[in-house]
Amino acid sequence: MVEISTSVLNVEKENMMKVFYGLEVAHTDYFHIDVMDGKFVPKNTVEMMREYANAIKQISNIPIDVHLMVEDVKKFIDEYIALKPNIITFHLEATKSKEEVKKYIDYIKENNIKVGISVKPGTKIEDVYEYLPYIHMCLVMTVEPGLGGQKLIPETLEKVKKLKEYIEKNNIDIDIEVDGGINDETIEKAKNAGANIFVAGTAIVSKEDYGKAIDSLKN
Ligand code: DX5
Ligand code: ZN
């Protein structure tokens, strides 16, 4: 099944409530919250995402998909656990040891929240294989994390394909999410590569009719 997770990164603060209501009515499958700490990536969205996530939580029961682009993973897991999102995803590159990765997986799960691990375009997909049986989603970044509105890097879809083959061969039940540069053309390629959850920011939020934009991505 194709699911759309709308990134609210590029939503303007002045319009946030209108946009969030619009996305709720348009039946986005998830709200995607891009938390950036100014260290793991240059941009800092900590305050803005805190405000956006709380606002969404007040008006909607649509699942929240938290994407942590931060160095201090534990600190932000703690902050977002309180919000009861559907899933919290952290970056493999933000961790220093296998023990640390396992610690975060267990910690998020103990709080009854699904766990995702994300990899940047330059990270080998094989690096996540050992964690796959313990997590719910693998987020393959299709752009360098940090900014909305970029172009999808075609080579990243090779990683999606490899991952899909690996999980099928090993009978692992896991979602594959792609994030960055997803639009009507690229979604088709990402889907064929094996992804089933698609983050889209610009392709939805820049349009007048969110419902139409989401339907168009889904078909
Ligand atoms: C990039 C973020 C993405 C991004 C998606 O670091 O993780 O979620 O905002 O935006 P678009 O769809 O515009 O590439
Ligand atoms: Zn994201």
Coordinates of C-alpha atoms and ligand atoms in Angstrom, one line a residue:
M1 CA 0.0 0.0 0.0
V2 CA 1.2 3.5 -0.9
E3 CA 1.1 5.9 2.1
I4 CA 1.9 9.6 2.1
S5 CA 3.6 11.3 4.9
T6 CA 3.4 15.1 4.5
S7 CA 6.5 17.0 5.6
V8 CA 5.5 20.2 7.3
L9 CA 9.0 21.6 7.2
N10 CA 8.2 24.3 4.6
V11 CA 4.9 25.4 6.1
E12 CA 4.9 29.0 7.0
K13 CA 4.2 29.8 10.6
E14 CA 1.5 32.4 9.8
N15 CA -0.6 29.8 7.9
M16 CA 0.2 26.7 10.0
M17 CA -3.3 26.1 11.4
K18 CA -4.9 26.5 8.0
V19 CA -2.4 24.2 6.4
F20 CA -2.7 21.5 9.1
Y21 CA -6.5 21.5 8.9
G22 CA -6.2 21.3 5.1
L23 CA -3.9 18.3 5.3
E24 CA -6.2 16.6 7.8
V25 CA -9.2 17.1 5.5
A26 CA -7.0 15.8 2.6
H27 CA -6.3 12.6 4.5
T28 CA -2.6 12.6 4.6
D29 CA -1.6 9.2 6.0
Y30 CA 1.0 10.8 8.4
F31 CA 2.3 14.2 9.4
H32 CA 6.1 14.1 9.0
I33 CA 8.0 16.2 11.5
D34 CA 11.5 17.2 10.5
V35 CA 13.5 17.9 13.7
M36 CA 16.9 19.5 12.9
D37 CA 19.2 20.6 15.7
G38 CA 21.7 22.9 13.8
K39 CA 24.4 20.3 14.4
F40 CA 23.6 17.1 12.6
V41 CA 22.4 19.4 9.8
P42 CA 23.0 23.2 9.6
K43 CA 19.4 24.2 10.0
N44 CA 17.7 24.4 13.4
T45 CA 14.0 23.6 13.5
V46 CA 13.7 22.5 17.1
E47 CA 11.4 25.3 18.2
M48 CA 9.3 25.4 15.1
M49 CA 8.8 21.6 15.0
R50 CA 7.9 21.6 18.7
E51 CA 5.2 24.2 18.0
Y52 CA 4.0 22.5 14.8
A53 CA 3.8 19.0 16.3
N54 CA 1.8 20.3 19.3
A55 CA -0.6 22.2 17.1
I56 CA -1.1 19.1 14.9
K57 CA -1.7 16.9 17.9
Q58 CA -4.4 19.3 19.1
I59 CA -6.4 19.2 15.9
S60 CA -5.8 15.8 14.4
N61 CA -5.6 12.1 15.2
I62 CA -3.6 11.4 12.1
P63 CA -0.4 9.5 13.0
I64 CA 2.8 11.5 13.5
D65 CA 6.0 10.4 11.9
V66 CA 9.0 12.0 13.6
H67 CA 12.3 12.3 11.7
L68 CA 15.1 13.2 14.0
M69 CA 18.0 14.9 12.3
V70 CA 19.9 15.5 15.5
E71 CA 23.1 14.5 17.3
D72 CA 21.7 14.2 20.7
V73 CA 19.2 11.4 19.9
K74 CA 18.2 10.5 23.4
K75 CA 17.3 14.1 24.3
F76 CA 14.9 14.3 21.3
I77 CA 13.4 10.9 21.8
D78 CA 12.5 12.0 25.2
E79 CA 10.9 15.2 24.0
Y80 CA 8.9 13.4 21.3
I81 CA 7.8 10.4 23.4
A82 CA 5.6 12.8 25.3
L83 CA 3.7 13.6 22.1
K84 CA 2.9 9.9 21.5
P85 CA 3.8 9.8 17.8
N86 CA 3.2 6.7 15.7
I87 CA 6.9 6.4 14.9
I88 CA 10.2 8.0 15.8
T89 CA 13.1 7.7 13.3
F90 CA 16.7 8.5 14.2
H91 CA 19.8 8.5 12.0
L92 CA 22.3 5.7 12.0
E93 CA 25.0 8.3 11.4
A94 CA 24.1 10.0 14.7
T95 CA 25.2 7.0 16.7
K96 CA 28.6 5.8 17.7
S97 CA 28.2 2.1 18.5
K98 CA 25.8 -0.9 18.0
E99 CA 25.0 -0.8 21.7
E100 CA 23.8 2.8 21.3
V101 CA 21.6 1.9 18.4
K102 CA 20.1 -1.0 20.3
K103 CA 19.6 1.1 23.4
Y104 CA 17.5 3.6 21.4
I105 CA 15.5 0.9 19.7
D106 CA 14.6 -0.7 23.0
Y107 CA 13.8 2.6 24.6
I108 CA 11.4 3.8 21.9
K109 CA 9.7 0.4 21.9
E110 CA 9.3 0.4 25.6
N111 CA 7.2 3.5 25.2
N112 CA 4.9 1.7 22.7
I113 CA 6.1 3.8 19.8
K114 CA 7.4 2.3 16.5
V115 CA 11.0 2.7 15.6
G116 CA 12.6 3.8 12.4
I117 CA 16.3 4.1 11.4
S118 CA 17.3 6.4 8.7
V119 CA 20.4 6.4 6.4
K120 CA 21.8 9.4 4.5
P121 CA 22.6 9.0 0.8
G122 CA 26.3 8.3 1.4
T123 CA 25.7 5.5 4.0
K124 CA 25.7 1.9 2.8
I125 CA 22.3 0.2 3.1
E126 CA 24.0 -2.9 4.4
D127 CA 24.9 -1.0 7.6
V128 CA 21.2 -1.2 8.8
Y129 CA 20.7 -4.9 8.0
E130 CA 21.5 -6.2 11.5
Y131 CA 18.8 -3.9 13.0
L132 CA 16.0 -4.7 10.7
P133 CA 14.4 -7.5 12.7
Y134 CA 14.0 -5.2 15.6
I135 CA 12.6 -2.1 14.0
H136 CA 9.4 -1.1 12.0
M137 CA 10.7 1.1 9.3
C138 CA 13.8 2.0 7.4
L139 CA 14.0 5.6 6.1
V140 CA 16.2 5.8 3.0
M141 CA 17.0 9.5 2.5
T142 CA 16.7 10.3 -1.2
V143 CA 18.3 13.7 -0.7
E144 CA 21.0 15.0 1.7
P145 CA 19.0 15.8 4.9
G146 CA 18.7 19.4 5.8
L147 CA 16.5 21.1 3.3
G148 CA 13.1 20.7 1.6
G149 CA 12.7 21.3 -2.1
Q150 CA 15.8 19.4 -3.4
K151 CA 16.0 17.0 -6.3
L152 CA 16.0 13.2 -5.6
I153 CA 19.4 11.6 -6.0
P154 CA 18.8 8.6 -8.4
E155 CA 21.5 6.4 -6.9
T156 CA 19.6 6.3 -3.6
L157 CA 16.8 4.2 -5.3
E158 CA 19.4 1.5 -5.9
K159 CA 19.7 1.3 -2.1
V160 CA 15.9 1.0 -1.8
K161 CA 16.0 -1.8 -4.3
K162 CA 18.7 -3.6 -2.5
L163 CA 17.0 -3.2 0.8
K164 CA 13.7 -4.5 -0.6
E165 CA 15.4 -7.6 -2.0
Y166 CA 17.1 -8.2 1.3
I167 CA 13.9 -8.0 3.4
E168 CA 12.0 -10.2 1.0
K169 CA 14.7 -12.8 0.9
N170 CA 14.9 -12.8 4.7
N171 CA 11.2 -12.5 5.3
I172 CA 11.5 -9.4 7.4
D173 CA 8.3 -7.4 7.8
I174 CA 9.3 -3.7 7.6
D175 CA 8.2 -0.5 6.0
I176 CA 10.5 1.3 3.6
E177 CA 10.1 5.1 3.6
V178 CA 11.8 7.5 1.2
D179 CA 12.2 11.2 1.9
G180 CA 13.3 14.0 -0.3
G181 CA 12.4 15.1 -3.8
I182 CA 9.3 13.0 -4.0
N183 CA 6.9 14.2 -6.7
D184 CA 4.5 12.7 -9.3
E185 CA 7.4 11.4 -11.4
T186 CA 9.9 10.2 -8.7
I187 CA 7.3 8.5 -6.6
E188 CA 6.7 6.0 -9.4
K189 CA 10.4 5.1 -9.5
A190 CA 10.6 4.9 -5.7
K191 CA 7.6 2.7 -5.6
N192 CA 9.0 0.4 -8.2
A193 CA 12.3 0.2 -6.2
G194 CA 10.3 -1.1 -3.3
A195 CA 9.3 1.9 -1.0
N196 CA 5.8 2.0 0.5
I197 CA 5.8 5.2 2.6
F198 CA 6.6 8.4 0.8
V199 CA 7.5 11.7 2.4
A200 CA 6.5 14.7 0.4
G201 CA 6.7 18.3 1.4
T202 CA 7.0 20.7 -1.6
A203 CA 4.9 18.4 -3.9
I204 CA 1.9 18.8 -1.5
V205 CA 2.3 22.0 0.5
S206 CA 3.1 24.2 -2.5
K207 CA -0.2 23.2 -4.2
E208 CA -3.6 24.9 -3.8
D209 CA -5.5 21.6 -3.4
Y210 CA -3.8 19.2 -1.0
G211 CA -6.3 16.5 -1.6
K212 CA -5.7 16.5 -5.3
A213 CA -1.9 16.6 -4.7
I214 CA -2.1 13.6 -2.4
D215 CA -4.3 11.6 -4.8
S216 CA -2.1 12.5 -7.7
L217 CA 1.0 11.1 -5.8
K218 CA -0.9 8.0 -4.9
N219 CA -2.0 7.2 -8.4
Ligands
DX5_1 C1 14.9 16.9 4.3 C2 13.6 16.5 5.1 C3 12.5 16.2 4.2 C4 12.0 17.3 3.3 C5 11.1 16.8 2.3 O1 15.9 16.9 5.2 O2 13.9 15.3 5.8 O3 11.4 15.6 4.9 O4 11.5 18.4 4.0 O5 10.8 17.9 1.5 P1 10.6 17.8 -0.1 O6 9.4 16.9 -0.4 O7 10.3 19.2 -0.5 O8 11.9 17.3 -0.7
ZN2 ZN 12.2 14.1 6.7

